[in-house]
Amino acid sequence: MNATISRVLGAITTSSKGTVITAGGLIIGALAAGWLLKLEVLWAVLMGASALVSGLPITAKALRSLGNRHVGIELLVSLAMIGAILIQEYWEAAAVTFLFNLGGYLEARTMARTRRVIRELIEIAPSKAILLKNGEQISVPLEEIQVNDILIVKPGGRVPVDGEVKSGSSSVNESAITGEPLPVLKQTGDSVFAGTQNENGVLTLRATGIGEDTTLARIIHRVEEAQEAKAPAQRFMERFARWYTPLIIGLSGVIYLVTRDPSFALTVLVIGCPGALVISTPVSIVAGIGGAARQGILMKGGTHLETSGKIDAVALDKTGTLTLGDPRVERIVSLQKDDGISPDMVLFYAAIAESASEHPIAGRIVKTAEKQGPVPPPTSAEAVAGKGIKAAWQEKNILVGSRRFMEESGINIDQEDVGAADIGSGETMVFVALDDRLVGLIGVADPVRSHAKEAVARMRSSGVKRIVMLTGDNRRTAQAVARQVGITEVHAELLPEEKLAHIRALQEEGFTTAMVGDGINDAPALASADVGIAMGDGGTDIAMETADIALMRNDLTVVAQAIERSRGTLRNIRQNIALAIITVTGLLIGVLSGNVHMAGGMLIHEASVMLVILNGMRLLRPAD
């Protein structure tokens, strides 16, 4: 029985376009019967019918809330409708319920529009892929594709899975994933995302991510989570509505006891509804997250959106964040030539150890060595975060990493030999030791991102007071990069826990701090910062999962855009709250002074709801 009642209540609490149209039509019919035909009975019947059509869903929802010990604003409207019908004020009963339903319908439409971002993302993924099998091209459902399958993507087609280009070249439009409107040239070795548009060439791919393990699927999952997560301001407004509603009901009761005027008491009851106030924050948060997603800025939820609007200190990792994360081996120096160790051997041994590492520099050293021949895997390897890697191969012990790593491992470093190696100031110096003896150095240069200097300047202009570089790289390289991008505060040669300590120090000084990074060694700092921001498709999975904001475009200026968008959302929330409070306060003063009546007040009330909705929708527009 209870289940039946619950289903009935559930069915009639659904605010729908049909309810609004039916109730509105009955009101128009009633006005025609009263004003044109002078049929007062028909006027009252039609107005009462309109009130019931609109009021039943509202009353049902109020009863469900009461059953859950929650007093919502629907109870205010329901009591006002019932009271108005009892004193035969049918027009007021119809107007109150119709306008309340109309506001709910418009709010639902706005929310649906913001969630259209998710539907658009889902719809861009193709349902089929062209599988290359035994030299034949076979069209198969996407569910049948496995990792490492070879696929063909023809001009005009969409990329079905995350993959690596094996052959061919083409311009690919990645705007749906990264927000970058210009197509990107993809050729052998490049990564491509599921859902992106292949524009003009034939690409042969190897599938690297399928199903839920694609970048597109992760974006959809993150946006869905973000829009469900409530911001502190949103939770506060819901708590406010819980005590405000009983207060207005009590005030209305007192007014009736004092004045014995039911119409006056009902007007206070209805006009006091905080509808615009309750929706002021969720409308802005959902629209702000949806608009950011369109620009390739994925926020985990309203809490992080709100906190991002208060950022006044930013810590930046160097490799992969300020630099491209695509280092090049510039020089290889042997320090033991007399013992027959050539530069090629230094590179070979370094590559064996680095093949077990995920660091961008490690990958480049391995690729450089592979040009000379195959690189065997190490017998065993152990990465030491922020320092380097230890490996064993054919009874030889190999150490590759920083000077600090060598010193802590007991390797003797001859400063005169290192100085004579002539490694450039902008190059990262990688030390290579074999069987406890330093045998060589590798100079690796990682170009600075083209927009890094502009991005740092834009962060400052958007209100960030302090910008620091936190890097595990050597001080000389770090300072060379910092000079190029305009950063004056540099902390170099840091371990992951030392980056974390610098983040906490900034927080203790009172800064709301963002950490921007992309690597495993950034994960602790990303997690501890008030806002962790992970950079683009070059970022490691752990960095992307740990961060509060993920940037799908490898463009550092997007960090400033994310901060500016968050600040804009906070301004939008404040504007909405101010508008709602001013409207309700003004209307209550008008009612108590006898200058505002129920129908007119309700009209102004609902107009304020619509203004709040329209103001929130502005956040869906793309930012500059």
XYZ file of C-alpha atoms in Angstrom:
624
model
C 0.000 0.000 0.000
C 2.767 2.378 0.979
C 4.632 1.503 -2.208
C 1.502 2.262 -4.234
C 1.070 5.630 -2.537
C 4.744 6.356 -3.116
C 4.439 5.533 -6.833
C 1.331 7.725 -7.160
C 3.048 10.610 -5.381
C 6.141 10.091 -7.501
C 4.076 10.187 -10.690
C 2.320 13.413 -9.886
C 5.348 15.223 -8.455
C 7.054 15.287 -11.828
C 6.976 18.910 -12.947
C 6.323 18.773 -16.656
C 5.718 20.934 -19.642
C 2.235 19.358 -19.922
C 1.281 20.484 -16.408
C 2.355 24.062 -17.108
C 0.524 24.189 -20.454
C -2.683 22.629 -19.040
C -2.778 24.906 -16.013
C -1.996 27.948 -18.150
C -4.759 27.018 -20.619
C -7.294 26.686 -17.793
C -6.317 30.139 -16.485
C -6.772 31.664 -19.954
C -10.165 29.916 -20.264
C -11.194 31.212 -16.841
C -10.206 34.789 -17.723
C -12.182 34.542 -20.969
C -15.240 33.146 -19.123
C -15.111 35.862 -16.491
C -14.208 38.914 -18.563
C -15.843 38.154 -21.898
C -18.800 35.916 -21.015
C -19.408 37.157 -17.473
C -19.841 33.530 -16.308
C -18.594 33.746 -12.732
C -19.312 30.124 -11.831
C -17.400 28.848 -14.871
C -14.594 31.320 -14.016
C -14.329 29.864 -10.494
C -14.490 26.261 -11.720
C -11.711 26.786 -14.302
C -9.485 28.697 -11.864
C -10.007 25.983 -9.228
C -9.200 23.294 -11.808
C -5.999 25.137 -12.765
C -5.004 25.363 -9.103
C -5.556 21.627 -8.666
C -3.628 20.705 -11.848
C -0.623 22.779 -10.734
C -1.055 22.293 -7.005
C -1.321 18.513 -6.760
C 2.290 17.834 -7.836
C 3.519 20.539 -5.457
C 1.455 19.196 -2.543
C 2.534 15.630 -3.254
C 6.190 16.705 -3.179
C 5.613 18.621 0.075
C 4.084 15.480 1.662
C 7.009 13.360 0.508
C 9.412 15.871 2.040
C 7.457 15.879 5.309
C 7.594 12.071 5.296
C 11.377 12.454 5.197
C 11.207 15.070 8.018
C 12.144 17.846 5.638
C 10.228 21.114 5.388
C 10.602 22.527 1.874
C 9.253 25.606 0.153
C 6.633 23.378 -1.530
C 4.886 23.264 1.852
C 4.588 27.066 1.813
C 2.990 27.032 -1.626
C 0.696 24.108 -0.778
C -0.607 25.806 2.384
C -1.122 29.032 0.423
C -3.098 27.186 -2.282
C -5.303 25.298 0.192
C -5.949 28.446 2.213
C -6.813 30.476 -0.880
C -9.311 27.832 -2.063
C -10.913 27.669 1.408
C -11.536 31.428 1.400
C -12.628 31.196 -2.291
C -9.675 33.192 -3.642
C -9.424 30.939 -6.689
C -7.385 33.360 -8.831
C -4.664 33.602 -6.162
C -4.614 29.819 -5.735
C -4.228 29.297 -9.508
C -1.634 32.067 -9.950
C 0.548 30.922 -7.041
C 0.719 27.299 -8.147
C 1.028 28.056 -11.890
C 3.929 30.496 -11.418
C 5.677 28.120 -9.017
C 5.417 25.285 -11.550
C 6.547 27.570 -14.366
C 9.657 28.515 -12.351
C 10.393 24.838 -11.670
C 9.989 23.965 -15.328
C 12.345 26.759 -16.446
C 14.903 25.733 -13.815
C 14.752 22.111 -15.020
C 15.218 23.262 -18.609
C 18.308 25.247 -17.617
C 19.794 22.274 -15.784
C 19.038 20.047 -18.774
C 20.796 22.483 -21.077
C 23.950 22.457 -18.988
C 23.908 18.660 -18.924
C 23.635 18.664 -22.711
C 27.420 19.023 -22.608
C 27.606 15.420 -21.398
C 25.186 14.170 -24.046
C 27.168 15.952 -26.754
C 30.330 14.228 -25.523
C 28.645 10.817 -25.497
C 27.191 11.318 -28.968
C 30.556 12.128 -30.576
C 31.849 8.607 -29.904
C 31.220 6.381 -32.957
C 29.392 3.082 -32.457
C 31.551 1.151 -34.957
C 35.216 0.916 -35.912
C 37.118 -0.362 -38.956
C 39.294 -3.259 -37.794
C 42.306 -4.281 -39.894
C 42.496 -8.081 -39.670
C 44.566 -10.324 -41.942
C 44.878 -7.451 -44.386
C 41.093 -6.941 -44.581
C 39.107 -3.955 -43.333
C 36.100 -5.139 -41.288
C 33.446 -2.854 -39.761
C 32.771 -4.110 -36.221
C 30.828 -2.819 -33.185
C 32.982 -0.796 -30.815
C 32.415 -3.354 -28.033
C 34.430 -5.952 -29.992
C 37.612 -3.839 -30.162
C 40.460 -4.999 -27.919
C 43.627 -3.229 -26.777
C 46.413 -3.525 -29.425
C 43.904 -4.092 -32.263
C 44.903 -2.255 -35.459
C 42.223 0.137 -36.734
C 41.735 2.322 -39.783
C 40.250 5.828 -39.502
C 39.280 7.360 -42.836
C 38.977 11.083 -43.696
C 35.842 12.568 -42.133
C 35.526 9.714 -39.632
C 35.773 9.920 -35.876
C 38.511 8.153 -33.926
C 36.735 5.244 -32.138
C 39.225 4.573 -29.294
C 42.315 6.092 -27.724
C 45.254 4.993 -29.818
C 48.738 5.482 -31.173
C 49.256 6.326 -34.840
C 51.154 3.494 -36.527
C 51.164 4.973 -40.029
C 49.688 7.839 -42.039
C 49.259 11.483 -41.186
C 46.245 13.749 -40.934
C 44.845 16.858 -39.284
C 42.669 15.859 -36.326
C 40.137 18.177 -34.708
C 40.442 17.618 -30.936
C 38.183 20.502 -29.857
C 35.658 18.182 -28.184
C 38.381 16.875 -25.868
C 40.836 19.732 -25.437
C 38.775 22.808 -26.348
C 41.496 23.750 -28.875
C 39.635 24.868 -32.030
C 42.547 24.421 -34.487
C 43.188 20.924 -35.929
C 46.402 19.210 -34.825
C 48.702 17.291 -37.194
C 48.926 13.634 -36.181
C 51.568 11.302 -37.552
C 53.419 8.120 -36.642
C 53.961 7.819 -32.891
C 51.392 10.469 -31.901
C 48.473 9.740 -29.579
C 44.859 10.281 -30.630
C 41.678 10.434 -28.528
C 38.388 8.625 -28.954
C 35.707 10.969 -30.309
C 38.052 13.328 -32.167
C 37.483 14.096 -35.861
C 39.909 12.903 -38.539
C 39.820 15.609 -41.197
C 41.835 14.754 -44.320
C 44.138 11.713 -44.207
C 43.958 7.980 -43.555
C 45.312 6.956 -40.153
C 46.272 3.474 -39.014
C 46.047 3.166 -35.222
C 46.923 0.737 -32.491
C 44.203 0.751 -29.822
C 45.638 1.751 -26.426
C 42.430 2.613 -24.529
C 38.943 1.175 -25.046
C 35.527 1.391 -23.376
C 35.687 3.101 -19.983
C 39.472 3.414 -20.290
C 39.381 6.194 -22.893
C 40.016 9.872 -22.249
C 36.489 10.650 -23.491
C 34.917 8.207 -21.002
C 36.958 9.699 -18.162
C 35.827 13.210 -19.150
C 32.157 12.171 -19.141
C 32.558 10.425 -15.777
C 34.301 13.439 -14.251
C 31.734 15.985 -15.487
C 28.871 13.810 -14.202
C 30.534 13.534 -10.787
C 31.281 17.243 -10.702
C 27.723 18.320 -11.449
C 26.377 16.061 -8.697
C 28.886 17.240 -6.082
C 27.598 20.147 -4.023
C 29.589 23.275 -3.250
C 29.784 24.657 0.319
C 27.607 27.620 -0.686
C 25.010 25.243 -2.130
C 24.899 23.151 1.054
C 24.575 26.357 3.102
C 21.601 27.526 1.032
C 19.828 24.173 1.546
C 20.362 24.423 5.319
C 19.094 28.009 5.179
C 15.879 26.913 3.414
C 15.246 24.304 6.124
C 14.987 26.844 8.938
C 13.711 29.765 6.883
C 10.531 27.918 5.730
C 9.229 27.134 9.249
C 10.045 30.740 10.212
C 7.813 32.132 7.452
C 5.022 29.660 8.318
C 5.248 30.773 11.953
C 5.237 34.472 10.957
C 2.150 33.904 8.805
C 0.400 32.173 11.708
C 1.197 35.035 14.074
C -0.110 37.575 11.538
C -3.378 35.637 11.226
C -3.787 35.447 15.020
C -3.189 39.192 15.330
C -5.137 40.472 12.298
C -7.646 37.643 11.706
C -7.084 38.387 8.009
C -6.480 35.050 6.199
C -5.692 36.748 2.881
C -2.967 38.866 4.490
C -1.480 35.846 6.261
C -1.520 33.782 3.065
C 0.178 36.568 1.111
C 3.044 36.645 3.637
C 3.233 32.866 3.383
C 3.605 32.854 -0.387
C 5.725 35.948 -0.891
C 8.196 34.698 1.726
C 9.098 31.665 -0.419
C 12.918 31.752 -0.939
C 12.741 30.065 -4.358
C 15.291 32.309 -6.105
C 17.627 32.031 -3.106
C 17.550 28.235 -3.082
C 18.412 27.906 -6.784
C 20.869 30.828 -6.840
C 23.964 28.659 -6.201
C 23.229 25.326 -7.965
C 22.290 27.068 -11.205
C 25.608 28.948 -11.261
C 27.707 25.936 -10.203
C 26.228 23.538 -12.756
C 26.412 26.118 -15.555
C 29.989 27.070 -14.549
C 31.172 23.439 -14.627
C 29.404 22.803 -17.937
C 30.916 25.922 -19.532
C 34.394 24.997 -18.275
C 34.090 21.470 -19.705
C 33.455 22.978 -23.134
C 36.892 24.620 -22.884
C 38.647 21.422 -21.869
C 38.707 22.335 -18.151
C 37.376 19.427 -16.084
C 36.495 20.225 -12.479
C 35.718 17.496 -9.951
C 32.872 19.415 -8.327
C 31.379 22.612 -6.987
C 33.723 22.613 -3.979
C 36.799 22.828 -6.214
C 35.150 25.373 -8.495
C 34.426 27.570 -5.499
C 37.916 27.141 -4.005
C 39.562 27.901 -7.370
C 37.900 31.297 -7.318
C 39.945 32.147 -4.199
C 43.404 31.047 -5.470
C 46.086 33.638 -4.736
C 49.227 31.443 -4.921
C 50.230 29.031 -7.698
C 53.052 26.467 -7.559
C 54.231 25.149 -10.919
C 56.166 22.017 -11.704
C 58.803 22.488 -14.419
C 59.049 19.367 -16.582
C 55.877 18.826 -18.595
C 54.233 21.915 -17.119
C 56.376 24.962 -17.893
C 58.293 22.912 -20.461
C 56.887 20.659 -23.169
C 57.787 17.481 -21.331
C 59.318 16.346 -24.612
C 63.027 16.508 -23.830
C 65.825 16.007 -26.341
C 69.211 14.485 -25.686
C 71.615 17.303 -26.556
C 74.966 15.777 -25.600
C 76.489 12.600 -24.173
C 79.817 12.776 -22.365
C 81.980 9.862 -21.294
C 84.090 10.463 -18.179
C 85.912 7.127 -18.535
C 87.179 7.143 -22.114
C 90.519 5.844 -20.985
C 88.803 2.695 -19.761
C 87.153 2.142 -23.139
C 83.700 3.483 -22.219
C 82.429 5.493 -25.188
C 79.534 8.006 -25.177
C 77.418 5.370 -26.960
C 78.046 2.928 -24.097
C 77.069 5.602 -21.556
C 73.787 6.060 -23.450
C 73.266 2.283 -23.762
C 73.639 1.569 -20.035
C 71.514 4.589 -19.125
C 68.756 3.423 -21.485
C 68.679 -0.082 -19.946
C 67.910 1.421 -16.535
C 65.610 4.170 -17.817
C 63.463 1.693 -19.761
C 61.892 0.854 -16.386
C 61.038 4.507 -15.627
C 58.000 6.598 -16.641
C 59.781 9.956 -16.417
C 59.689 11.967 -19.694
C 63.496 12.284 -19.702
C 63.826 8.520 -19.277
C 61.622 7.914 -22.292
C 63.695 10.249 -24.454
C 66.984 8.608 -23.426
C 65.560 5.186 -24.332
C 64.284 6.416 -27.721
C 67.649 7.985 -28.508
C 69.448 4.756 -27.620
C 67.040 2.667 -29.701
C 68.225 4.534 -32.816
C 71.529 2.704 -32.342
C 69.989 -0.700 -31.697
C 67.699 -2.667 -29.374
C 67.725 -1.782 -25.674
C 67.435 -4.851 -23.432
C 65.256 -4.646 -20.326
C 67.045 -4.652 -16.942
C 67.123 -7.808 -14.838
C 65.747 -5.740 -11.962
C 65.013 -2.072 -11.402
C 63.918 0.211 -8.598
C 62.796 3.792 -9.198
C 63.558 6.264 -6.405
C 60.979 9.037 -6.710
C 62.473 12.430 -7.473
C 66.027 11.091 -7.602
C 66.630 8.440 -10.241
C 66.650 4.709 -10.817
C 68.756 1.711 -9.790
C 68.953 -1.256 -12.166
C 70.862 -4.473 -12.734
C 71.774 -6.084 -16.046
C 74.227 -8.913 -16.750
C 75.767 -8.618 -13.275
C 76.336 -4.895 -13.693
C 74.810 -2.335 -11.357
C 73.578 0.805 -13.087
C 72.592 4.081 -11.432
C 70.980 6.899 -13.439
C 69.721 10.134 -11.928
C 70.582 13.405 -10.232
C 73.793 14.511 -8.579
C 72.060 14.189 -5.231
C 71.125 10.584 -6.040
C 74.760 9.806 -6.870
C 76.069 11.440 -3.715
C 73.555 9.614 -1.522
C 74.534 6.356 -3.257
C 78.213 6.911 -2.417
C 79.355 7.673 -5.965
C 82.435 9.915 -6.105
C 81.931 12.988 -8.335
C 84.944 14.822 -9.667
C 83.797 18.424 -10.007
C 86.573 19.237 -12.449
C 85.421 16.473 -14.834
C 81.795 17.566 -14.551
C 82.704 21.208 -15.232
C 84.711 20.208 -18.294
C 81.700 18.359 -19.722
C 80.239 21.711 -20.868
C 76.582 20.854 -20.251
C 74.476 23.961 -21.123
C 72.746 25.943 -18.363
C 69.312 25.163 -19.808
C 70.008 21.430 -19.947
C 69.177 18.871 -17.306
C 72.316 16.978 -16.328
C 71.742 13.213 -15.963
C 74.472 11.302 -14.135
C 75.265 7.699 -15.145
C 77.201 5.328 -12.874
C 78.306 1.766 -13.573
C 79.352 -0.552 -10.767
C 79.695 2.334 -8.266
C 81.774 4.515 -10.612
C 80.582 7.633 -12.444
C 81.056 6.890 -16.147
C 79.265 9.696 -17.937
C 76.816 12.564 -18.210
C 73.840 13.105 -20.484
C 72.647 16.661 -21.206
C 68.901 16.808 -21.874
C 67.056 19.952 -22.979
C 63.312 20.345 -22.601
C 61.963 23.349 -24.578
C 59.859 25.863 -22.680
C 56.206 25.994 -23.758
C 55.582 28.813 -26.203
C 52.808 30.373 -24.082
C 54.425 29.798 -20.676
C 55.588 33.407 -20.193
C 52.188 34.756 -21.290
C 50.445 32.272 -18.974
C 52.483 33.361 -15.936
C 51.751 37.017 -16.711
C 48.034 36.266 -17.120
C 47.928 34.460 -13.763
C 49.367 37.574 -12.121
C 46.867 39.841 -13.875
C 43.996 37.586 -12.756
C 44.890 38.210 -9.104
C 47.471 35.520 -8.232
C 49.862 37.203 -5.796
C 52.621 34.580 -5.608
C 53.917 32.215 -8.292
C 56.666 29.694 -7.463
C 58.424 26.891 -9.319
C 58.757 23.544 -7.525
C 60.951 21.082 -9.396
C 63.034 18.021 -8.827
C 65.438 19.190 -11.514
C 68.808 20.780 -10.756
C 68.957 24.416 -9.683
C 70.897 25.630 -12.690
C 68.350 24.289 -15.198
C 65.398 25.392 -13.076
C 66.645 28.971 -12.830
C 67.315 29.113 -16.575
C 63.689 28.109 -17.276
C 62.355 30.473 -14.571
C 64.144 33.426 -16.179
C 62.546 32.622 -19.527
C 58.974 32.533 -18.160
C 59.194 35.362 -15.605
C 59.185 33.413 -12.330
C 61.438 34.795 -9.597
C 60.893 32.246 -6.810
C 62.455 28.866 -7.584
C 62.784 25.780 -5.382
C 64.873 23.124 -7.151
C 66.168 19.593 -6.552
C 63.059 18.732 -4.547
C 61.772 15.302 -3.633
C 57.995 14.718 -3.736
C 57.713 15.205 0.033
C 59.686 18.471 -0.212
C 57.249 19.796 -2.830
C 54.502 18.862 -0.398
C 56.259 20.786 2.387
C 56.458 23.924 0.224
C 52.717 23.681 -0.533
C 51.939 23.411 3.177
C 54.222 26.351 3.948
C 52.288 28.512 1.477
C 49.015 27.408 3.083
C 50.335 28.231 6.567
C 51.162 31.722 5.305
C 47.472 32.110 4.509
C 47.526 31.538 0.745
C 44.844 29.574 -1.073
C 47.253 27.498 -3.130
C 47.025 25.714 -6.472
C 49.620 23.147 -7.558
C 50.028 22.570 -11.292
C 51.836 19.398 -12.340
C 51.754 16.303 -14.473
C 53.989 13.615 -13.024
C 53.910 10.904 -10.367
C 56.271 12.960 -8.221
C 53.707 15.786 -8.250
C 50.873 13.610 -6.907
C 51.404 14.316 -3.147
C 51.584 18.081 -3.761
C 48.543 17.948 -6.074
C 46.563 16.133 -3.392
C 47.598 18.513 -0.584
C 47.119 21.803 -2.408
C 43.799 23.585 -1.985
C 43.355 22.971 -5.707
C 45.420 20.428 -7.681
C 45.587 21.065 -11.414
C 46.870 18.329 -13.758
C 48.179 19.231 -17.179
C 46.743 17.763 -20.361
C 47.145 14.503 -22.226
C 50.808 14.245 -21.280
C 49.891 13.893 -17.630
C 50.215 10.584 -15.856
C 47.043 8.759 -14.777
C 47.870 9.193 -11.088
C 48.356 12.946 -11.518
C 45.046 13.235 -13.419
C 43.185 11.218 -10.779
C 44.751 13.069 -7.844
C 44.062 16.542 -9.222
C 40.892 18.533 -8.581
C 41.018 20.101 -12.041
C 42.263 18.358 -15.188
C 43.237 20.414 -18.226
C 42.660 18.513 -21.459
C 44.726 20.997 -23.468
C 48.504 21.214 -23.027
C 48.300 24.992 -22.887
C 49.399 26.659 -19.655
C 47.194 29.719 -20.326
C 44.222 27.443 -19.567
C 45.291 27.535 -15.887
C 44.582 31.266 -15.829
C 41.322 30.652 -17.713
C 40.262 28.102 -15.063
C 40.994 30.603 -12.269
C 39.174 33.409 -14.103
C 36.169 31.169 -14.815
C 35.990 30.160 -11.135
C 36.163 33.780 -10.019
C 33.408 34.584 -12.548
C 31.236 31.805 -11.127
C 31.703 33.138 -7.584
C 30.669 36.624 -8.789
C 27.646 35.086 -10.481
C 26.622 33.287 -7.260
C 26.967 36.509 -5.245
C 24.881 38.409 -7.816
C 22.156 35.747 -7.668
C 22.070 35.671 -3.865
C 21.932 39.470 -3.677
C 19.111 39.613 -6.231
C 17.122 36.932 -4.374
C 17.549 38.505 -0.917
C 16.703 42.004 -2.148
C 13.581 40.705 -3.919
C 12.228 38.682 -0.971
C 13.038 41.437 1.543
C 11.449 44.124 -0.616
C 8.340 42.044 -1.227
C 7.885 41.193 2.471
C 8.204 44.883 3.373
C 5.689 45.670 0.633
C 3.243 43.046 1.911
C 3.543 44.113 5.560
C 3.018 47.747 4.570
C -0.028 46.838 2.460
C 1.483 47.878 -0.874
C 1.959 44.402 -2.411
C -0.784 41.813 -2.942
C -0.466 38.113 -3.557
C -0.817 37.869 -7.366
C 1.407 40.869 -8.114
C 3.958 39.815 -5.525
C 4.048 36.291 -6.907
C 4.662 37.654 -10.380
C 7.663 39.690 -9.140
C 8.820 36.667 -7.153
C 8.844 34.384 -10.185
C 10.455 37.107 -12.308
C 13.357 37.101 -9.840
C 13.626 33.307 -10.243
C 13.844 33.711 -14.006
C 16.494 36.451 -13.665
C 18.588 34.168 -11.453
C 18.315 31.386 -14.033
C 19.213 33.673 -16.950
C 22.167 35.113 -15.015
C 23.469 31.598 -14.291
C 23.128 30.584 -17.951
C 25.632 33.309 -18.910
C 28.329 30.997 -17.537
C 27.693 28.546 -20.375
C 29.243 30.993 -22.810
C 32.884 30.318 -23.693
C 35.377 32.554 -21.873
C 38.065 34.579 -23.660
